[in-house]
Amino acid sequence: MKSQIGLIGLAVMGRNFALNFSNKNIPISVYNRTSQITDDFIDTYSRSNLKGFISLQDFVNSLEKPRKILLIVKAGPAVDNVIQELIPLLDPNDTIIDCGNSYFKDTQARQKYLQEKEIQYIGMGISGGEEGALNGPSLMPGGEKEVVEKLLPLLEKVAAPSPTPCVAYMGNNGAGHYVKMIHNGIEYADMQLIAEIYHLGRKVFKMDNLTLSQLFEQFQKTELNSYLVEITAKILRTPDSTPDTFLVDKILDVAEAKGTGKWTVQEAVELDEMVPSIMAAISARSKSKEKRKRQELERKYKRDNKEQLLPSSNEINLLLQEAMLAAKILSYAQGIDLLQKASEVYQFDLNLSKIAKVWRGGCIIRSSLLNTIADHFEKSEQSLLFSPFFQERLQQCMGSLRKLIGIAQGNTIPVGSLSGALFYFDLNSTDNLPMNLIQAQRDYFGAHEFARTDRPGRFHYQWSENGNN
Ligand code: NBP
């Protein structure tokens, strides 16, 4: 019997995704460049609906036509290598589905290139890590609509099932990978916000790991309910091997990144949008790598911690909770603003309500807030800041965000993502900005002209008799 689908790439994501298909009784063939990995995988999971192949030709021949092949290999040149190896073995109308974190412009180019060879190409974002891949990830497929629609019944069987199957058509032209990139950008900000709350909790409010774990457990019972908050509560109470020690305290404070967050920031700059909470999260990870420099400079600069009146212990939890809720809403808003702009610029025709629904299960940023976000975009195309629900929440919580940032600054705690959220909010909701002065400076040194508030037209002023202009 032929397999319904094929999968290439048996690293963490690929092997778990293959098992997910097999668990749903969908016959699947697998292939990996290093054949030993395929052999070991098939030896471990001996099942009639899971077949491993050492030869790529045999793998391709084992698939039902038109063929559907999932690629889950390292993003970048590896994807092109596999595509080149597959081309001579495929027939017209076979479909390749790239499930890696490919750059959306690479996906656009690959789709165009393969279209000329009558091979369908789908760029599909997948989120959920290994657990999601095995039990149901969030899937973000993009490409030709008819091709994706034919695949959807199959993908719905392996996607996260609740609250509704977490898969939907995203759009054409690399839209699937674009949405996944923004998902990852929001994920960076979400993680950084949690880390900043943790930093403030232990350094300023002197909370120990168990108290902090309880704080995050308490957050889980509120609108902050999310996968990342849930795992943070668990991480903080995980002991190390010696008594009364915690694993988190033994982990070096140097964080790594793979690139999708950086692309999100680059895209924001390219499209004249702002994602300061995501940008701060990227910077925090980058600077964390300079451990020795940080150590040296901390020794050099005396900390000028001002005596501050801290909130009473029964106020602290609410302060942290409200500040985090405001910052979380605002970091989602930043990512979603960028999606809205990209949808116009690249003509993705994104459906933001569907995207929020696809992110509600399986993926790393799954959270209860996404239900409210989905509801907002069912009714409106305006930014999240215009949602009456979020307006009410922000009105209630912005005071705590401002207060917490003040406390952080007074205690020399870097809180870039919290501050970035506040910057985004204030910049977006301030009528009179000081850009009149910027425009005057531009006109002074560069004769760039300015518009006036009292009459229409463009104006230039001779600011100085002998200086510039
Ligand atoms: P990796 O990103 O580490 O990729 C390893 C796989 O790529 C192996 O199967 C390897 O084969 C194959 N490969 C490489 Br490297 N170069 C190749 C080439 N030239 N030709 C053919 N195969 C090649 O694995 P992963 O962590 O499972 O991630 C897979 C994709 O999914 C990536 O794009 C990743 O960004 C994305 N993703 C990962 C996660 C996650 O949580 N890890 C989540 C969401 C998305 P080999 O065994 O022969 O070396």
Coordinates of C-alpha atoms and ligand atoms in Angstrom, one line a residue, residues 8-14 32-34 37 72-75 77-78 81-82 85 99-102 126-130 180 258, ligand 1:
I8 CA 12.0 14.4 4.8
G9 CA 14.1 15.3 7.8
L10 CA 14.1 13.3 11.0
A11 CA 15.5 15.7 13.6
V12 CA 13.4 16.7 16.6
M13 CA 10.5 18.2 14.7
G14 CA 10.4 15.8 11.8
N32 CA 16.6 11.5 6.2
R33 CA 19.8 12.5 4.5
T34 CA 21.8 10.5 7.1
I37 CA 18.9 8.1 11.6
I72 CA 11.3 19.5 7.9
V73 CA 15.0 20.2 7.4
K74 CA 17.2 23.1 8.6
A75 CA 16.0 26.4 7.0
P77 CA 20.4 26.0 1.8
A78 CA 19.3 22.6 3.0
N81 CA 19.4 21.0 -1.7
V82 CA 16.5 18.8 -1.0
E85 CA 17.3 16.3 -5.4
C99 CA 7.6 23.1 7.3
G100 CA 10.8 24.7 8.4
N101 CA 11.3 28.3 9.6
S102 CA 12.2 29.5 6.1
I126 CA 4.7 25.0 12.3
S127 CA 4.8 25.9 16.0
G128 CA 4.7 23.9 19.2
G129 CA 8.2 22.4 19.5
E130 CA 8.6 18.7 19.8
K180 CA 5.1 32.1 11.5
K258 CA 17.9 31.4 15.7
Ligands
NBP1 P1 17.2 21.2 12.4 O1 16.8 22.5 12.1 O2 18.3 20.9 13.4 O3 17.6 20.4 11.0 C1 18.1 19.1 11.1 C2 17.6 18.3 9.9 O4 18.0 18.9 8.6 C3 18.1 16.9 9.8 O5 17.2 16.0 9.4 C4 19.3 17.0 8.8 O6 19.7 15.8 8.2 C5 18.6 17.9 7.8 N1 19.6 18.5 6.9 C6 20.5 19.4 7.1 BR1 21.0 20.1 8.7 N2 21.2 19.7 5.9 C7 20.6 19.0 5.0 C8 20.8 18.9 3.6 N3 21.8 19.6 3.0 N4 20.1 18.0 2.9 C9 19.1 17.3 3.5 N5 18.8 17.4 4.9 C10 19.6 18.2 5.6 O7 16.0 20.3 12.9 P2 14.7 20.7 13.7 O8 15.0 21.4 15.0 O9 13.8 19.5 13.8 O10 13.9 21.8 12.8 C11 13.5 21.5 11.5 C12 12.9 22.8 10.9 O11 11.7 23.1 11.7 C13 13.8 24.0 11.0 O12 13.6 24.8 9.9 C14 13.4 24.7 12.3 O13 13.7 26.1 12.2 C15 11.9 24.4 12.2 N6 11.2 24.5 13.6 C16 11.8 24.0 14.6 C17 11.2 24.0 15.9 C18 11.9 23.4 17.1 O14 11.3 23.5 18.2 N7 13.0 22.7 17.0 C19 9.9 24.5 16.0 C20 9.3 25.0 14.9 C21 10.0 25.0 13.6 P3 20.9 15.0 8.8 O15 20.3 14.2 9.9 O16 21.4 14.2 7.7 O17 21.9 16.0 9.4

